[in-house]
Amino acid sequence: MILCPQSTEHPRGKQCQRLQVAKMSTSDKERTPQLLFVKALASRGRLEAITQQMGYHPQYLDSFLRMQHYLLHMDGPLPFDCRHYIAIMAAARHRCRYLVNLHVLQFLRVGGDPQWLRGLDCIPPKLRKLSEINKILAHRPWLVGKEHIEKLLKISEQSWSLAELVHAVVLLAHYHALASFAFGCGCEQDMCPEGRGVLKLTVPGSLCFCEVGNGCSQDLLHLNRKRSLDSCVELESLRERIHRLQVESETREEMRLPEREEGLDGEILGPADLSCYVQDPSFGYQDFAQRDENQTQIFRVQDYSWEDHGFSLVNRLYSDIGYLLDEKFRKVDGLQSCAMAKRQGCDHATFKRGIWNYIHCMFGIRYDDYDYAEVNHLLERILKLYIKTVTCSPEKMNPEMFERFWKQFKHSEKVHMNLLILEARLQAELLYALRAITHYMVS
């Protein structure tokens, strides 16, 4: 089983201590969502819809923000503009305009060439060579083999280094999975005609973390009467800081972006047709059972696992990213889902394991120590349909499907389900890609 046990100590030892979150006091824990939102807004200049959704689970959000910040903004093998363009390529595979637009803006902010936004024909050949592995990882990761790695690493002027390739693979897998989360939580539908996300300035202090049907309004500030006056003042101060940062960011954006729009005929959000960013747009998910059994075998975790193989390889070729990914896997495993599990008549660990293994099963990954007959007992048919759609074909999601999905549960529990989908899919893609890299290295 890939899900890591919940523990106060990181299983990787002392090397990971510098990446651990410092223990907080009780008052700090109460303010965690607000502080994380301020942190996200200060670094990005906006409070993204995905960040707001993940705010229902602040312990996970903290790990997510740190991993994504490291992936995009810290020292690494790839240039900053290439990182954002790879994110665009990955999100475009699932036609996720929300993520594409987000990273088009980031691409321009870090000095990316606006001509690249015209499509794959206008980017360097080295970057274009990623299109094949992007296509396969997004839809049928079991087809990735060492021949794909050899093609990218073949010595030439446009060849990739192993470190660059690992960085690129983590970016691709991350944004394929994040597209699933965006569609699954309805972020993609929360767009205005120009393609920008329409978000209200809110923090958890002004968000009501329960269903609107319970008579709670998200437009009012709900504070616990037991909180002290000091806590109220601190919360108001945080809200004012968020507002000030957002106003300053919008001012800077208005001053900078027009200069970078030259050559794009005044458009900053790229083409309306996202197919210009993908190779073979018609290529999509196919049930693993329909594969050519002579070419593709079942992936057995006992032979290649994240803990025993993937973690050490990715961490060796791209320093520290393994710790940050592993922490995210552990954090999502530590989230509680008592209400969902109670409905199925089991404990939350059994319920989450069923979901995780079901997602991996759709990608051909099997655990010899698991009875897959349990999946049909644990997961209702409508839930299995929802999971499969969000995991394999998120672009087919619509707001009605999300609203129909378990109406009796709180929104935070639906977000929890989508976090499980995000991490299980991410790990599945990484396992296939890292195994192919391992086979290349030992051949």
Coordinates of C-alpha atoms in Angstrom, one line a residue:
M1 CA 0.0 0.0 0.0
I2 CA 1.5 3.3 -1.0
L3 CA -0.3 5.5 1.6
C4 CA 2.2 6.3 4.3
P5 CA 1.3 5.8 8.0
Q6 CA 0.4 8.8 10.0
S7 CA 3.4 9.7 12.2
T8 CA 4.8 12.6 14.0
E9 CA 8.3 11.8 12.8
H10 CA 9.3 11.6 9.1
P11 CA 10.3 8.1 8.1
R12 CA 13.2 9.4 6.0
G13 CA 15.1 10.4 9.1
K14 CA 17.0 13.6 10.1
Q15 CA 17.6 14.8 6.6
C16 CA 14.0 15.8 6.3
Q17 CA 13.9 17.8 9.6
R18 CA 14.6 21.0 7.8
L19 CA 11.5 20.5 5.6
Q20 CA 9.2 19.8 8.5
V21 CA 6.6 22.3 9.7
A22 CA 7.4 23.9 13.1
K23 CA 4.9 22.9 15.8
M24 CA 2.4 25.7 16.4
S25 CA 0.6 26.8 19.5
T26 CA -3.2 26.4 19.7
S27 CA -3.8 30.0 18.7
D28 CA -1.5 29.6 15.7
K29 CA -3.4 26.5 14.6
E30 CA -6.7 28.5 14.6
R31 CA -5.1 31.1 12.3
T32 CA -3.4 28.6 10.0
P33 CA -5.8 29.0 7.0
Q34 CA -5.5 32.8 7.2
L35 CA -1.8 32.8 7.4
L36 CA -1.5 30.3 4.5
F37 CA -3.8 32.5 2.4
V38 CA -1.7 35.6 3.2
K39 CA 1.5 33.6 2.3
A40 CA 0.0 32.4 -1.0
L41 CA -1.3 35.9 -1.9
A42 CA 2.0 37.6 -1.1
S43 CA 4.0 35.1 -3.3
R44 CA 1.6 34.9 -6.3
G45 CA -0.2 38.3 -6.2
R46 CA -3.6 36.6 -6.1
L47 CA -5.6 34.1 -4.1
E48 CA -6.2 31.2 -6.5
A49 CA -9.4 29.2 -6.5
I50 CA -7.4 26.0 -5.9
T51 CA -5.8 27.5 -2.8
Q52 CA -9.2 28.5 -1.4
Q53 CA -10.6 25.0 -2.0
M54 CA -7.6 23.4 -0.3
G55 CA -8.0 25.9 2.6
Y56 CA -10.6 23.5 4.0
H57 CA -7.6 21.2 4.9
P58 CA -4.9 23.6 6.0
Q59 CA -2.5 20.9 7.1
Y60 CA -2.4 19.6 3.5
L61 CA -2.4 23.1 2.0
D62 CA 0.8 24.0 3.8
S63 CA 2.6 21.0 2.3
F64 CA 1.1 21.6 -1.1
L65 CA 2.2 25.3 -1.2
R66 CA 5.7 24.5 -0.1
M67 CA 6.1 21.7 -2.7
Q68 CA 4.7 23.8 -5.5
H69 CA 6.8 26.9 -4.6
Y70 CA 9.9 24.7 -4.6
L71 CA 8.9 23.2 -8.0
L72 CA 8.3 26.5 -9.7
H73 CA 10.3 29.2 -7.9
M74 CA 13.4 27.7 -6.2
D75 CA 16.7 26.7 -7.7
G76 CA 16.4 23.7 -10.0
P77 CA 17.6 22.2 -13.3
L78 CA 15.0 24.0 -15.5
P79 CA 14.8 27.7 -16.3
F80 CA 11.8 29.5 -14.7
D81 CA 10.0 30.2 -18.1
C82 CA 10.3 26.6 -19.1
R83 CA 8.7 25.4 -15.9
H84 CA 5.6 27.5 -16.5
Y85 CA 5.5 26.5 -20.1
I86 CA 5.6 22.8 -19.2
A87 CA 2.8 23.5 -16.7
I88 CA 0.8 25.0 -19.7
M89 CA 1.5 21.9 -21.8
A90 CA 0.4 19.6 -19.0
A91 CA -2.8 21.5 -18.2
A92 CA -3.7 21.8 -21.9
R93 CA -3.8 18.0 -22.3
H94 CA -7.0 18.1 -20.2
R95 CA -8.2 21.4 -21.7
C96 CA -7.9 23.1 -18.2
R97 CA -8.1 26.7 -19.2
Y98 CA -8.0 27.8 -15.6
L99 CA -4.5 26.4 -15.1
V100 CA -3.3 27.4 -18.6
N101 CA -4.3 31.0 -18.1
L102 CA -2.8 31.1 -14.6
H103 CA 0.6 29.9 -16.0
V104 CA 0.5 32.0 -19.1
L105 CA 0.5 35.0 -16.8
Q106 CA 3.3 33.5 -14.7
F107 CA 5.3 32.7 -17.8
L108 CA 5.1 36.3 -18.9
R109 CA 6.0 37.6 -15.5
V110 CA 9.3 35.6 -15.4
G111 CA 10.3 37.0 -18.8
G112 CA 9.0 34.2 -21.1
D113 CA 9.0 34.8 -24.8
P114 CA 5.4 35.8 -25.8
Q115 CA 5.9 34.1 -29.2
W116 CA 5.9 30.7 -27.4
L117 CA 2.3 31.3 -26.5
R118 CA 1.3 30.8 -30.1
G119 CA 1.8 27.1 -29.7
L120 CA 4.2 24.2 -29.9
D121 CA 5.5 25.2 -33.4
C122 CA 7.0 28.4 -31.9
I123 CA 8.9 26.9 -29.0
P124 CA 12.5 25.4 -29.0
P125 CA 12.8 21.8 -30.3
K126 CA 14.1 20.6 -27.0
L127 CA 10.9 21.7 -25.2
R128 CA 8.7 20.4 -28.0
K129 CA 10.2 16.9 -27.5
L130 CA 8.4 16.7 -24.2
S131 CA 5.0 16.5 -26.1
E132 CA 5.1 12.7 -26.5
I133 CA 5.8 11.8 -22.9
N134 CA 3.3 14.5 -21.8
K135 CA 0.6 12.9 -23.9
I136 CA 1.3 9.4 -22.6
L137 CA 1.7 10.3 -19.0
A138 CA -1.6 12.3 -19.0
H139 CA -3.8 9.5 -20.5
R140 CA -2.0 6.1 -20.6
P141 CA 1.0 6.2 -18.3
W142 CA 1.5 2.4 -18.6
L143 CA 2.8 3.0 -22.1
V144 CA 5.9 4.9 -20.9
G145 CA 9.0 2.9 -21.4
K146 CA 12.8 3.4 -21.5
E147 CA 12.6 4.1 -25.2
H148 CA 10.9 7.3 -24.5
I149 CA 13.6 8.2 -22.0
E150 CA 16.3 7.3 -24.5
K151 CA 14.8 9.6 -27.1
L152 CA 14.9 12.6 -24.8
L153 CA 18.4 11.9 -23.4
K154 CA 20.0 11.0 -26.8
I155 CA 23.1 13.1 -27.2
S156 CA 22.4 16.1 -29.4
E157 CA 22.0 19.8 -29.2
Q158 CA 18.4 19.4 -28.1
S159 CA 19.0 16.6 -25.5
W160 CA 17.9 16.7 -21.9
S161 CA 19.9 15.9 -18.9
L162 CA 18.6 13.3 -16.4
A163 CA 18.1 16.1 -13.8
E164 CA 16.2 18.3 -16.2
L165 CA 14.0 15.3 -17.3
V166 CA 13.1 14.4 -13.7
H167 CA 12.2 18.1 -13.0
A168 CA 10.0 18.1 -16.2
V169 CA 8.4 14.8 -15.3
V170 CA 7.4 16.0 -11.8
L171 CA 6.0 19.1 -13.3
L172 CA 3.9 17.2 -15.9
A173 CA 2.6 14.7 -13.4
H174 CA 1.8 17.5 -10.9
Y175 CA -0.2 19.6 -13.3
H176 CA -2.0 16.6 -14.8
A177 CA -3.2 15.7 -11.3
L178 CA -3.9 19.4 -10.5
A179 CA -6.1 19.6 -13.5
S180 CA -8.2 16.7 -12.1
F181 CA -8.5 18.6 -8.8
A182 CA -9.5 21.9 -10.6
F183 CA -12.2 20.2 -12.6
G184 CA -13.3 18.0 -9.6
C185 CA -13.8 21.0 -7.3
G186 CA -15.4 23.2 -10.0
C187 CA -12.5 25.7 -10.3
E188 CA -12.6 25.4 -14.1
Q189 CA -16.2 26.5 -14.2
D190 CA -15.5 29.6 -12.0
M191 CA -14.3 31.6 -15.0
C192 CA -15.5 34.9 -16.5
P193 CA -15.8 35.2 -20.3
E194 CA -12.2 36.4 -20.6
G195 CA -11.0 33.3 -18.9
R196 CA -9.9 34.8 -15.6
G197 CA -11.0 33.2 -12.4
V198 CA -13.7 35.3 -10.6
L199 CA -12.9 35.1 -6.9
K200 CA -14.1 37.1 -3.9
L201 CA -11.5 38.3 -1.4
T202 CA -12.1 35.8 1.4
V203 CA -10.2 34.1 4.2
P204 CA -11.3 31.2 6.3
G205 CA -12.5 33.7 8.9
S206 CA -15.1 35.0 6.4
L207 CA -15.7 31.6 4.8
C208 CA -18.2 29.3 6.5
F209 CA -16.8 25.8 6.4
C210 CA -20.1 24.0 6.2
E211 CA -22.9 23.7 3.7
V212 CA -25.0 26.6 2.7
G213 CA -28.0 24.4 3.2
N214 CA -27.4 24.6 7.0
G215 CA -28.3 28.3 6.9
C216 CA -24.7 29.7 6.8
S217 CA -23.7 32.6 4.6
Q218 CA -20.3 32.8 3.0
D219 CA -20.6 36.6 2.7
L220 CA -20.5 37.3 6.4
L221 CA -17.7 37.1 8.9
H222 CA -18.5 34.3 11.4
L223 CA -16.4 34.4 14.5
N224 CA -16.7 32.1 17.5
R225 CA -18.1 34.1 20.5
K226 CA -15.5 32.5 22.7
R227 CA -12.7 34.1 20.8
S228 CA -11.1 37.1 22.5
L229 CA -11.1 40.6 21.2
D230 CA -7.4 40.3 20.4
S231 CA -8.2 37.4 18.1
C232 CA -10.8 39.5 16.3
V233 CA -8.4 42.3 15.8
E234 CA -5.7 39.9 14.5
L235 CA -8.2 38.4 12.0
E236 CA -9.3 41.8 10.7
S237 CA -5.7 42.8 10.4
L238 CA -5.0 39.7 8.2
R239 CA -8.0 40.6 6.0
E240 CA -6.7 44.1 5.6
R241 CA -3.3 42.8 4.7
I242 CA -4.7 40.5 2.1
H243 CA -6.7 43.4 0.6
R244 CA -3.7 45.7 0.5
L245 CA -1.5 43.0 -1.1
Q246 CA -4.1 42.3 -3.8
V247 CA -4.5 46.0 -4.6
E248 CA -0.7 46.4 -4.9
S249 CA -0.5 43.3 -7.0
E250 CA -3.2 44.4 -9.4
T251 CA -1.5 47.8 -9.8
R252 CA 1.9 46.2 -10.6
E253 CA 0.1 43.9 -13.1
E254 CA -1.5 46.8 -14.9
M255 CA 1.9 48.5 -15.2
R256 CA 3.9 45.4 -16.3
L257 CA 1.7 43.3 -18.5
P258 CA 1.0 45.7 -21.3
E259 CA 4.8 45.8 -22.1
R260 CA 4.9 42.0 -22.5
E261 CA 1.7 41.8 -24.6
E262 CA 3.5 43.3 -27.6
G263 CA 3.6 40.8 -30.4
L264 CA 0.5 39.0 -29.2
D265 CA -2.0 41.4 -30.7
G266 CA -3.1 42.6 -27.3
E267 CA -3.9 39.1 -26.0
I268 CA -2.2 37.9 -22.8
L269 CA -4.1 34.7 -22.2
G270 CA -3.1 32.8 -25.3
P271 CA -5.2 31.2 -28.0
A272 CA -8.8 30.2 -27.5
D273 CA -8.0 26.7 -28.8
L274 CA -5.7 25.0 -26.3
S275 CA -4.9 22.3 -28.9
C276 CA -2.0 24.4 -30.1
Y277 CA -0.2 23.4 -26.9
V278 CA -0.7 19.6 -27.3
Q279 CA 0.4 16.9 -29.7
D280 CA -2.3 14.6 -31.0
P281 CA -5.3 16.2 -29.3
S282 CA -7.5 13.2 -30.0
F283 CA -5.3 10.9 -27.9
G284 CA -7.2 10.1 -24.6
Y285 CA -7.7 7.7 -21.8
Q286 CA -8.3 4.0 -22.6
D287 CA -9.3 1.4 -20.1
F288 CA -6.3 -0.5 -19.0
A289 CA -8.2 -3.7 -19.6
Q290 CA -8.3 -2.9 -23.3
R291 CA -4.5 -2.6 -23.6
D292 CA -2.4 -5.0 -25.7
E293 CA -1.5 -7.5 -23.0
N294 CA 1.5 -8.7 -25.0
Q295 CA 3.1 -5.2 -24.7
T296 CA 2.0 -4.0 -21.3
Q297 CA 2.0 -6.0 -18.1
I298 CA 0.3 -5.2 -14.8
F299 CA 2.5 -2.9 -12.6
R300 CA 3.1 -4.7 -9.4
V301 CA 4.0 -2.4 -6.4
Q302 CA 5.9 -5.2 -4.8
D303 CA 8.4 -4.9 -7.7
Y304 CA 8.6 -1.1 -7.8
S305 CA 7.2 1.2 -5.1
W306 CA 7.5 4.8 -4.2
E307 CA 9.0 4.1 -0.8
D308 CA 11.7 1.6 -1.9
H309 CA 12.5 2.9 -5.4
G310 CA 10.8 6.1 -6.6
F311 CA 11.6 8.3 -3.6
S312 CA 15.3 7.7 -3.6
L313 CA 15.7 8.1 -7.4
V314 CA 13.7 11.4 -7.7
N315 CA 15.4 12.8 -4.6
R316 CA 18.9 12.0 -6.0
L317 CA 18.3 13.6 -9.4
Y318 CA 16.3 16.6 -8.1
S319 CA 17.4 17.4 -4.6
D320 CA 14.8 17.6 -1.9
I321 CA 11.8 17.2 -4.1
G322 CA 11.3 13.6 -2.9
Y323 CA 10.9 14.8 0.7
L324 CA 8.3 17.4 -0.3
L325 CA 6.3 14.9 -2.4
D326 CA 6.5 12.3 0.3
E327 CA 5.3 14.8 2.9
K328 CA 2.2 15.5 0.7
F329 CA 1.4 11.8 0.4
R330 CA 1.6 11.5 4.2
K331 CA -0.5 14.6 4.8
V332 CA -3.3 13.5 2.6
D333 CA -3.2 10.1 4.3
G334 CA -3.5 11.8 7.7
L335 CA -6.7 13.7 6.8
Q336 CA -9.8 12.4 8.5
S337 CA -13.0 11.4 6.6
C338 CA -15.1 9.9 9.3
A339 CA -18.5 10.9 7.8
M340 CA -17.7 9.4 4.4
A341 CA -16.3 6.2 6.0
K342 CA -19.2 6.0 8.4
R343 CA -21.7 5.9 5.6
Q344 CA -19.9 2.9 4.1
G345 CA -19.8 1.2 7.5
C346 CA -16.0 1.1 7.8
D347 CA -13.1 3.0 9.4
H348 CA -11.6 5.9 7.5
A349 CA -8.3 4.1 6.8
T350 CA -10.0 1.2 5.0
F351 CA -12.2 3.6 3.1
K352 CA -9.2 5.7 1.9
R353 CA -7.2 2.6 1.0
G354 CA -10.1 1.4 -1.2
I355 CA -10.2 4.8 -3.0
W356 CA -6.4 4.9 -3.4
N357 CA -6.2 1.4 -4.7
Y358 CA -9.1 1.8 -7.1
I359 CA -7.5 4.9 -8.7
H360 CA -4.2 3.0 -9.1
C361 CA -6.0 0.0 -10.5
M362 CA -7.4 2.2 -13.3
F363 CA -3.8 2.9 -14.3
G364 CA -2.8 -0.8 -14.1
I365 CA -1.1 -0.6 -10.7
R366 CA -1.9 -3.6 -8.4
Y367 CA -1.2 -4.5 -4.8
D368 CA -0.8 -8.3 -4.2
D369 CA -1.9 -7.9 -0.6
Y370 CA -5.2 -6.2 -1.3
D371 CA -8.6 -7.9 -2.0
Y372 CA -10.1 -5.8 -4.9
A373 CA -13.5 -7.3 -4.2
E374 CA -13.6 -4.8 -1.3
V375 CA -13.8 -1.9 -3.8
N376 CA -17.3 -2.7 -4.9
H377 CA -18.4 -3.0 -1.2
L378 CA -16.8 0.2 -0.1
L379 CA -17.5 2.5 -3.1
E380 CA -21.0 3.2 -4.4
R381 CA -21.5 3.2 -8.2
I382 CA -22.1 6.9 -8.4
L383 CA -18.9 7.5 -6.4
K384 CA -16.9 5.2 -8.6
L385 CA -18.1 7.0 -11.7
Y386 CA -17.2 10.4 -10.2
I387 CA -13.7 9.1 -9.2
K388 CA -13.1 7.6 -12.7
T389 CA -14.2 10.7 -14.5
V390 CA -12.2 13.1 -12.4
T391 CA -9.1 10.9 -12.5
C392 CA -9.0 9.8 -16.2
S393 CA -11.1 12.4 -18.1
P394 CA -11.5 15.5 -15.9
E395 CA -12.4 17.6 -18.9
K396 CA -15.7 15.8 -19.0
M397 CA -16.7 17.0 -15.6
N398 CA -19.4 19.6 -15.2
P399 CA -20.8 21.6 -12.3
E400 CA -23.9 19.4 -12.2
M401 CA -21.8 16.2 -11.6
F402 CA -20.1 17.9 -8.6
E403 CA -23.3 19.1 -7.1
R404 CA -25.0 15.7 -7.4
F405 CA -22.0 14.0 -5.9
W406 CA -23.0 13.1 -2.3
K407 CA -25.2 16.1 -1.5
Q408 CA -25.5 15.0 2.1
F409 CA -21.8 15.6 2.8
K410 CA -20.1 18.9 3.5
H411 CA -18.1 20.6 0.8
S412 CA -14.9 20.0 2.8
E413 CA -15.4 16.3 2.5
K414 CA -15.8 16.6 -1.3
V415 CA -12.6 18.5 -1.4
H416 CA -11.0 15.8 0.7
M417 CA -12.1 13.2 -1.9
N418 CA -10.5 15.3 -4.7
L419 CA -7.2 15.6 -2.7
L420 CA -7.1 11.8 -2.6
I421 CA -7.6 11.7 -6.4
L422 CA -4.9 14.3 -6.9
E423 CA -2.3 12.5 -4.9
A424 CA -3.1 9.0 -6.1
R425 CA -3.0 10.1 -9.7
L426 CA 0.3 12.0 -9.2
Q427 CA 1.9 9.0 -7.6
A428 CA 0.7 6.6 -10.3
E429 CA 2.3 8.8 -13.1
L430 CA 5.5 9.2 -11.1
L431 CA 5.8 5.5 -10.6
Y432 CA 5.6 4.7 -14.3
A433 CA 7.9 7.6 -15.3
L434 CA 10.5 6.8 -12.6
R435 CA 10.5 3.1 -13.4
A436 CA 11.2 3.9 -17.1
I437 CA 14.1 6.1 -16.0
T438 CA 15.4 3.3 -13.7
H439 CA 15.2 0.8 -16.6
Y440 CA 17.1 3.3 -18.8
M441 CA 19.8 3.8 -16.2
V442 CA 20.5 0.1 -15.6
S443 CA 20.3 -1.0 -19.2

